[in-house]
């Protein structure tokens, strides 16, 4: 049965809230467990739909998965037989692409159905194919998906065609047990890429340069079991910080790494938001007047994350002045602005990548859609400051990436109901 969020606007949020584990780290780390026959224990795994899909795919391949705590799981891949991802599960989310590197490395062959996921742009998979080919794989295609085969993975110098996050992760997963040394250049440096390298290093991999644009990997023959806690989700942290800011409350968001959001804090300074930043938490304080920053531009890390551009736009609707929003990565990701417009925001979409947000505007409750995971969270945030009730549809997108978003916000004083329609 479809569910909606009914958000009753007007509450000021106050209190402390803890951030969960990173979705975008958990996906490649779960795939990395396939590279050893020893058990791997992961802590701080978020309890969200994309992770449930990933665990289902692993189970389908033959993994033995044991829940050992609230957010802790042990994955034992000693006896997996299959190298083929289940078509139904792969079609549900794009993260399934990250299985390519581990399965090809372990079995020298894998069949990958075409991935699904949020509709946020064309998102070709060329970079993934490029990486596999450069490491020596042959790729054949049919109507259901792609078959990758390789006799021996060989270290090479690989200059990425673009700074792609998941293609970088696939390249790392292919290189850790390849013969010889692989130099990966122009790689992504997102915190989830670094977390993947940290787990692989604990498993016995030899990786230098994680968190920079050049990673050097000396292939090893075998990896072993390890225990690791997934890095906190800086994207969830950004949404919770935004909730505190727009409701003009005093909110402490804890258990994350604020320096991963440097680009966001630069913009908060420009807007004039009052906050105090520590190594592992941030407290925001009520700010009367928000000044519009002239421009916000999504860029690969450490630039302003594309994944927080939409939630951040709720702050822009409350700023005095005009902000130019530039989504440089995805061409389908500004659609949420049409939904904000339904709530009274003043926006002008210039083209698929650029828009203007003009504020401040009073938002009013109405029925809006979650167009994707981040856009969905944005509608919930907008509902917090809207007059009246906002009904947010398609919340299955939100559940893909945020663990119990409504419960977290309600614990700070929000009034959000999950209703089965
Ligand atoms: N792109 C550029 N310029 C660049 C780099 C990328 O235009 O310098 C374009 C690419 O052409 C592509 C798009 O940006 O169309 C996405 O790039 P990327 O390949 O890095 O994305 P991804 O690996 O498919 C991951 C995250 C996304 C996140 C992007 C960008 C996972 C599972 N997914 O996707 O997360 O938006 O990186 O940071 O890690 C989300 O969490 O909501 C989400 C969609």
Coordinates of C-alpha atoms and ligand atoms in Angstrom, one line a residue:
X1 CA 0.0 0.0 0.0
X2 CA 1.4 3.4 -0.9
X3 CA 2.3 5.7 1.9
X4 CA 2.4 9.5 2.2
X5 CA 3.8 11.9 4.7
X6 CA 1.4 14.4 6.2
X7 CA 3.6 17.3 7.5
X8 CA 1.9 19.8 9.8
X9 CA 3.9 23.0 9.4
X10 CA 4.9 25.6 11.9
X11 CA 6.8 23.8 14.6
X12 CA 10.2 25.1 15.7
X13 CA 12.7 22.2 16.0
X14 CA 14.9 21.9 19.1
X15 CA 17.2 19.3 20.6
X16 CA 19.9 16.8 19.6
X17 CA 19.8 14.2 16.8
X18 CA 22.3 11.6 15.7
X19 CA 23.3 10.9 12.1
X20 CA 23.2 7.3 10.8
X21 CA 25.6 5.4 8.5
X22 CA 26.2 6.6 4.9
X23 CA 24.0 4.9 2.2
X24 CA 26.5 5.7 -0.5
X25 CA 29.3 4.1 1.5
X26 CA 27.3 1.1 2.7
X27 CA 26.6 0.0 -0.9
X28 CA 30.2 -0.4 -2.1
X29 CA 31.4 -1.7 1.2
X30 CA 28.8 -4.5 1.1
X31 CA 30.0 -5.3 -2.4
X32 CA 33.6 -5.4 -1.2
X33 CA 32.7 -8.3 1.2
X34 CA 32.5 -10.4 -1.9
X35 CA 36.3 -10.2 -2.3
X36 CA 37.0 -12.6 0.5
X37 CA 35.8 -16.0 1.7
X38 CA 36.2 -14.8 5.3
X39 CA 33.3 -13.2 7.2
X40 CA 33.3 -9.4 7.2
X41 CA 31.4 -7.5 10.0
X42 CA 30.0 -4.0 9.2
X43 CA 28.6 -1.7 11.9
X44 CA 26.6 1.5 11.4
X45 CA 24.7 0.1 8.4
X46 CA 21.7 2.3 7.8
X47 CA 18.3 0.5 7.9
X48 CA 17.0 1.8 4.5
X49 CA 15.5 0.3 1.4
X50 CA 18.6 0.5 -0.8
X51 CA 20.6 -1.5 1.8
X52 CA 17.8 -4.1 2.1
X53 CA 17.9 -4.5 -1.7
X54 CA 21.7 -4.9 -1.6
X55 CA 21.5 -7.5 1.2
X56 CA 18.8 -9.3 -0.9
X57 CA 21.1 -9.3 -3.9
X58 CA 23.9 -10.8 -1.8
X59 CA 21.6 -13.4 -0.4
X60 CA 20.5 -14.3 -3.9
X61 CA 24.1 -14.8 -4.8
X62 CA 24.5 -17.2 -1.8
X63 CA 25.9 -15.0 1.0
X64 CA 25.2 -15.9 4.6
X65 CA 24.0 -12.8 6.3
X66 CA 23.6 -12.5 10.1
X67 CA 22.3 -9.6 12.0
X68 CA 24.4 -9.2 15.1
X69 CA 23.1 -5.8 16.3
X70 CA 20.7 -3.0 15.5
X71 CA 22.9 -1.7 12.7
X72 CA 25.5 -4.4 12.5
X73 CA 25.7 -7.4 10.2
X74 CA 28.2 -10.1 9.4
X75 CA 28.4 -11.2 5.8
X76 CA 29.9 -14.5 5.0
X77 CA 30.6 -15.1 1.3
X78 CA 32.5 -18.4 1.7
X79 CA 30.0 -20.4 -0.3
X80 CA 28.6 -18.1 -2.9
X81 CA 28.2 -19.8 -6.3
X82 CA 26.3 -17.3 -8.6
X83 CA 27.9 -14.4 -10.4
X84 CA 24.7 -13.2 -11.8
X85 CA 22.7 -10.4 -10.2
X86 CA 18.9 -11.0 -9.9
X87 CA 17.2 -8.9 -12.7
X88 CA 14.2 -7.8 -10.5
X89 CA 16.4 -6.6 -7.7
X90 CA 18.9 -4.8 -10.1
X91 CA 16.0 -3.0 -11.8
X92 CA 15.1 -1.4 -8.4
X93 CA 18.2 0.7 -7.9
X94 CA 21.2 2.0 -9.7
X95 CA 23.5 1.0 -6.8
X96 CA 23.4 -2.5 -8.3
X97 CA 26.1 -1.4 -10.8
X98 CA 28.7 -1.5 -8.0
X99 CA 28.5 -5.3 -7.9
X100 CA 30.3 -5.4 -11.3
X101 CA 33.8 -4.9 -9.8
X102 CA 33.6 -7.4 -7.0
X103 CA 31.9 -10.2 -9.0
X104 CA 34.2 -9.8 -12.0
X105 CA 37.2 -9.9 -9.7
X106 CA 36.0 -13.0 -7.8
X107 CA 34.5 -15.0 -10.7
X108 CA 36.2 -13.6 -13.8
X109 CA 32.7 -13.3 -15.1
X110 CA 29.5 -11.5 -14.2
X111 CA 26.1 -10.7 -15.8
X112 CA 24.7 -7.4 -14.8
X113 CA 21.1 -6.5 -15.7
X114 CA 20.5 -2.8 -16.6
X115 CA 20.3 -0.9 -13.3
X116 CA 17.2 1.1 -12.1
X117 CA 17.2 4.0 -9.6
X118 CA 15.9 7.5 -9.1
X119 CA 15.1 9.4 -12.3
X120 CA 17.5 12.3 -12.1
X121 CA 19.1 12.3 -15.5
X122 CA 20.5 10.2 -18.3
X123 CA 23.3 8.8 -16.2
X124 CA 25.1 6.7 -18.8
X125 CA 27.2 3.7 -17.6
X126 CA 30.1 4.4 -20.0
X127 CA 32.6 5.1 -17.2
X128 CA 31.9 1.7 -15.7
X129 CA 32.3 0.0 -19.1
X130 CA 35.5 2.0 -19.7
X131 CA 37.0 0.9 -16.4
X132 CA 36.2 -2.8 -16.9
X133 CA 37.7 -2.7 -20.5
X134 CA 40.8 -1.0 -19.3
X135 CA 41.4 -3.7 -16.7
X136 CA 41.1 -6.3 -19.5
X137 CA 37.4 -7.3 -19.5
X138 CA 35.3 -8.2 -22.5
X139 CA 31.8 -7.0 -22.5
X140 CA 28.9 -8.3 -24.5
X141 CA 25.4 -7.0 -24.5
X142 CA 21.9 -8.4 -24.8
X143 CA 18.4 -7.0 -24.1
X144 CA 18.5 -7.8 -20.4
X145 CA 21.9 -6.7 -19.6
X146 CA 25.7 -6.9 -19.9
X147 CA 28.1 -9.9 -19.6
X148 CA 31.6 -9.1 -18.4
X149 CA 34.4 -11.7 -18.7
X150 CA 38.1 -11.5 -18.1
X151 CA 40.9 -14.1 -18.1
X152 CA 43.2 -12.2 -15.8
X153 CA 42.7 -8.7 -14.3
X154 CA 45.9 -6.7 -15.0
X155 CA 47.1 -3.6 -13.3
X156 CA 47.3 -0.6 -15.6
X157 CA 47.3 3.2 -15.7
X158 CA 43.7 4.3 -15.9
X159 CA 42.6 7.9 -16.4
X160 CA 39.0 8.1 -15.6
X161 CA 36.9 9.7 -18.4
X162 CA 35.0 11.8 -15.7
X163 CA 35.2 12.0 -11.9
X164 CA 32.5 9.4 -11.4
X165 CA 31.9 8.1 -7.8
X166 CA 30.6 4.6 -8.5
X167 CA 32.9 4.0 -11.5
X168 CA 35.9 5.0 -9.2
X169 CA 34.6 2.4 -6.7
X170 CA 34.3 -0.3 -9.4
X171 CA 37.9 0.5 -10.6
X172 CA 39.2 0.1 -7.0
X173 CA 37.3 -3.1 -6.5
X174 CA 38.8 -4.5 -9.8
X175 CA 42.3 -3.3 -9.0
X176 CA 42.8 -4.6 -5.4
X177 CA 43.4 -8.2 -6.6
X178 CA 44.6 -7.5 -10.1
X179 CA 48.1 -8.6 -11.1
X180 CA 50.6 -5.7 -10.7
X181 CA 50.1 -2.1 -9.9
X182 CA 47.1 0.1 -11.0
X183 CA 47.3 3.9 -11.1
X184 CA 43.9 5.4 -11.1
X185 CA 43.9 9.1 -12.1
X186 CA 41.0 11.6 -12.0
X187 CA 39.2 9.5 -9.5
X188 CA 36.4 10.7 -7.2
X189 CA 37.4 11.7 -3.7
X190 CA 34.0 11.6 -2.0
X191 CA 34.0 10.4 1.7
X192 CA 32.3 7.1 0.6
X193 CA 35.2 6.3 -1.8
X194 CA 37.6 6.9 1.1
X195 CA 35.6 4.6 3.4
X196 CA 35.7 1.8 0.8
X197 CA 39.5 2.1 0.7
X198 CA 39.6 2.0 4.5
X199 CA 37.6 -1.3 4.6
X200 CA 39.7 -2.8 1.8
X201 CA 42.9 -1.8 3.5
X202 CA 41.7 -3.6 6.7
X203 CA 41.0 -6.6 4.5
X204 CA 44.7 -6.6 3.4
X205 CA 44.6 -4.4 0.2
X206 CA 47.5 -2.1 -0.6
X207 CA 46.0 1.3 -1.5
X208 CA 47.7 4.7 -1.5
X209 CA 46.1 8.1 -2.1
X210 CA 42.4 7.6 -1.1
X211 CA 40.8 11.0 -0.8
X212 CA 42.9 12.5 -3.6
X213 CA 42.4 12.4 -7.4
X214 CA 45.1 9.7 -7.8
X215 CA 45.0 6.3 -6.2
X216 CA 47.7 3.7 -6.5
X217 CA 46.9 0.1 -5.8
X218 CA 49.3 -2.7 -5.7
X219 CA 47.3 -5.9 -6.3
X220 CA 47.4 -8.6 -3.6
X221 CA 46.6 -12.3 -4.1
X222 CA 44.1 -12.7 -1.3
X223 CA 42.0 -10.5 1.0
X224 CA 40.8 -11.5 4.5
X225 CA 38.0 -10.8 6.9
X226 CA 37.7 -7.5 8.7
X227 CA 35.4 -5.4 11.0
X228 CA 34.5 -1.9 10.1
X229 CA 32.1 0.9 11.1
X230 CA 30.5 2.7 8.1
X231 CA 31.3 6.4 7.9
X232 CA 28.4 8.7 9.0
X233 CA 26.1 10.0 6.3
X234 CA 27.0 13.7 5.7
X235 CA 24.1 14.0 3.3
X236 CA 21.6 13.0 6.1
X237 CA 23.4 15.4 8.4
X238 CA 22.9 18.3 5.9
X239 CA 19.2 17.6 5.8
X240 CA 18.9 17.6 9.6
X241 CA 21.0 20.8 9.9
X242 CA 18.7 22.4 7.2
X243 CA 15.6 21.4 9.3
X244 CA 17.0 23.3 12.3
X245 CA 17.9 26.3 10.3
X246 CA 14.6 26.8 8.4
X247 CA 12.5 26.3 11.5
X248 CA 14.7 28.7 13.4
X249 CA 15.3 26.3 16.2
X250 CA 18.4 25.3 18.2
X251 CA 19.4 21.9 16.9
X252 CA 22.5 19.9 17.5
X253 CA 23.3 17.3 14.8
X254 CA 25.8 14.9 16.1
X255 CA 27.9 11.8 15.1
X256 CA 29.1 13.0 11.7
X257 CA 32.2 14.7 10.3
X258 CA 31.4 18.4 9.6
X259 CA 34.6 18.9 7.5
X260 CA 32.9 16.7 4.9
X261 CA 30.4 19.5 4.5
X262 CA 32.9 22.4 4.2
X263 CA 31.3 23.6 1.0
X264 CA 27.9 23.9 2.7
X265 CA 29.3 25.8 5.7
X266 CA 30.9 28.3 3.3
X267 CA 27.3 29.0 2.0
X268 CA 25.8 29.1 5.5
X269 CA 28.4 31.8 6.4
X270 CA 27.4 33.8 3.3
X271 CA 23.7 33.5 4.3
X272 CA 24.6 34.7 7.8
X273 CA 23.4 31.5 9.7
X274 CA 24.5 31.3 13.3
X275 CA 26.1 27.9 14.1
X276 CA 28.9 26.4 16.1
X277 CA 30.9 23.7 14.6
X278 CA 32.9 20.9 16.4
X279 CA 34.9 17.9 15.1
X280 CA 31.9 15.6 15.3
X281 CA 28.8 17.8 15.6
X282 CA 27.2 21.1 14.7
X283 CA 24.7 23.2 16.6
X284 CA 22.6 25.7 14.7
X285 CA 21.0 28.7 16.5
X286 CA 18.0 30.7 15.4
X287 CA 18.9 33.3 12.8
X288 CA 16.5 36.2 12.0
X289 CA 17.5 37.4 8.5
X290 CA 18.9 35.1 5.8
X291 CA 20.8 36.8 3.0
X292 CA 20.7 35.2 -0.4
X293 CA 24.1 33.8 -1.6
X294 CA 24.5 34.9 -5.2
X295 CA 25.2 31.4 -6.6
X296 CA 25.3 27.8 -5.5
X297 CA 26.9 25.3 -7.8
X298 CA 26.9 21.5 -7.4
X299 CA 30.4 20.0 -7.9
X300 CA 32.2 16.7 -7.1
X301 CA 33.7 16.6 -3.6
X302 CA 34.9 18.7 -1.9
X303 CA 32.6 21.0 -3.8
X304 CA 28.9 21.6 -2.9
X305 CA 27.3 18.1 -3.1
X306 CA 24.6 17.6 -5.7
X307 CA 22.8 15.5 -3.2
X308 CA 22.1 18.4 -0.9
X309 CA 21.3 21.0 -3.4
X310 CA 17.6 20.3 -3.2
X311 CA 17.2 20.2 0.6
X312 CA 19.4 23.4 0.7
X313 CA 17.0 25.2 -1.6
X314 CA 14.4 25.3 1.2
X315 CA 16.9 27.7 3.0
X316 CA 17.1 29.7 -0.3
X317 CA 13.3 30.2 -0.3
X318 CA 13.7 32.0 3.0
X319 CA 16.7 34.2 2.0
X320 CA 16.3 37.9 1.1
X321 CA 17.4 38.2 -2.5
X322 CA 18.0 36.0 -5.5
X323 CA 20.3 32.9 -5.7
X324 CA 21.3 31.3 -9.0
X325 CA 21.3 27.5 -8.6
X326 CA 23.6 25.6 -10.9
X327 CA 23.2 21.8 -11.0
X328 CA 26.3 20.9 -13.0
X329 CA 26.1 17.1 -12.7
X330 CA 22.6 15.9 -13.4
X331 CA 20.2 17.3 -16.0
X332 CA 17.0 16.0 -14.4
X333 CA 17.5 17.1 -10.8
X334 CA 15.9 20.6 -10.6
X335 CA 12.4 19.2 -11.1
X336 CA 11.8 19.6 -7.3
X337 CA 11.7 23.4 -7.9
X338 CA 8.3 22.9 -9.6
X339 CA 7.1 21.2 -6.5
X340 CA 8.4 24.0 -4.3
X341 CA 6.7 26.4 -6.6
X342 CA 3.4 24.7 -5.9
X343 CA 4.0 25.5 -2.2
X344 CA 4.5 29.2 -3.0
X345 CA 8.3 29.4 -3.7
X346 CA 9.3 31.9 -6.3
X347 CA 11.6 30.2 -8.8
X348 CA 12.6 30.5 -12.4
X349 CA 13.9 27.5 -14.2
X350 CA 16.4 28.8 -16.8
X351 CA 17.3 25.4 -18.4
X352 CA 17.7 21.8 -17.1
X353 CA 20.9 22.8 -15.2
X354 CA 20.2 26.3 -13.9
X355 CA 17.4 28.1 -12.0
X356 CA 16.8 31.2 -9.9
X357 CA 15.3 31.1 -6.4
X358 CA 13.9 34.4 -5.2
X359 CA 13.1 35.0 -1.6
X360 CA 11.9 35.3 1.0
X361 CA 8.5 33.6 0.4
X362 CA 5.9 32.2 2.7
X363 CA 5.3 28.6 1.9
X364 CA 1.9 27.0 2.1
X365 CA 0.9 23.4 2.5
X366 CA -0.4 21.4 -0.5
X367 CA 0.0 18.0 -2.1
X368 CA 3.5 17.5 -3.6
X369 CA 5.5 14.6 -5.0
X370 CA 8.9 13.1 -4.1
X371 CA 10.5 13.2 -7.5
X372 CA 13.6 11.4 -6.2
X373 CA 15.2 10.6 -2.9
X374 CA 16.7 14.0 -2.2
X375 CA 13.8 15.9 -3.7
X376 CA 11.4 13.9 -1.4
X377 CA 13.4 15.0 1.7
X378 CA 13.2 18.5 0.4
X379 CA 9.4 18.4 0.3
X380 CA 9.3 17.2 3.9
X381 CA 11.6 20.1 5.0
X382 CA 9.5 22.6 3.1
X383 CA 6.4 21.2 4.8
X384 CA 8.0 22.0 8.2
X385 CA 7.9 25.7 7.5
X386 CA 4.7 25.8 5.3
X387 CA 1.5 27.2 6.6
X388 CA -1.0 24.3 7.1
X389 CA -0.5 20.7 6.0
X390 CA 1.7 19.4 3.3
X391 CA 1.1 15.9 1.8
X392 CA 4.2 14.4 0.3
X393 CA 3.6 11.5 -2.1
X394 CA 5.9 8.8 -3.4
X395 CA 7.7 8.5 -0.1
X396 CA 9.2 5.2 -1.0
X397 CA 11.9 7.3 -2.6
X398 CA 12.7 8.9 0.8
X399 CA 12.7 5.5 2.5
X400 CA 15.4 4.4 0.0
X401 CA 18.0 6.7 1.6
X402 CA 16.9 8.2 4.9
X403 CA 16.3 6.0 7.9
X404 CA 13.0 6.9 9.6
X405 CA 13.3 10.6 8.6
X406 CA 9.9 11.4 10.0
X407 CA 10.8 9.9 13.4
X408 CA 14.0 11.8 13.6
X409 CA 12.4 15.1 12.8
X410 CA 9.5 14.3 15.2
X411 CA 11.9 13.7 18.0
X412 CA 13.0 17.3 17.5
X413 CA 9.4 18.6 17.7
X414 CA 8.1 18.2 14.1
X415 CA 4.6 17.0 13.4
X416 CA 4.9 14.4 10.6
X417 CA 2.5 11.5 10.1
X418 CA 3.2 8.5 7.9
X419 CA -0.2 7.6 6.5
X420 CA -1.1 4.6 4.4
X421 CA -3.3 5.9 1.6
Ligands
LIG1 N1 29.3 14.3 -13.9 C1 29.7 15.5 -14.4 N2 30.9 16.0 -14.1 C2 31.8 15.5 -13.3 C3 31.4 14.3 -12.6 C4 30.1 13.7 -13.0 O1 28.9 16.1 -15.2 O2 32.8 16.0 -13.0 C5 28.0 13.7 -14.2 C6 28.1 12.4 -14.8 O3 28.1 12.4 -16.2 C7 26.8 11.7 -14.3 C8 26.5 12.4 -13.0 O4 27.4 13.5 -13.0 O5 25.7 12.0 -15.2 C9 26.8 11.5 -11.8 O6 28.1 11.2 -11.7 P1 28.6 9.9 -10.9 O7 29.0 8.9 -12.0 O8 29.7 10.4 -10.0 O9 27.3 9.4 -10.1 P2 27.1 8.0 -9.6 O10 28.4 7.3 -9.3 O11 26.1 7.3 -10.5 C10 27.0 8.6 -7.0 C11 25.9 8.6 -5.9 C12 24.8 9.6 -6.2 C13 25.5 11.0 -6.3 C14 26.6 11.0 -7.4 C15 27.3 12.3 -7.4 C16 26.0 6.3 -5.1 C17 25.4 5.0 -5.0 N3 25.4 7.3 -5.8 O12 26.3 8.3 -8.2 O13 24.0 9.6 -5.1 O14 24.5 11.9 -6.7 O15 27.5 9.9 -7.1 O16 27.9 12.6 -6.2 O17 27.1 6.6 -4.5 C18 22.0 10.1 -4.0 O18 22.5 9.6 -3.0 O19 20.9 10.7 -3.9 C19 22.6 9.9 -5.3 C20 22.0 10.0 -6.4

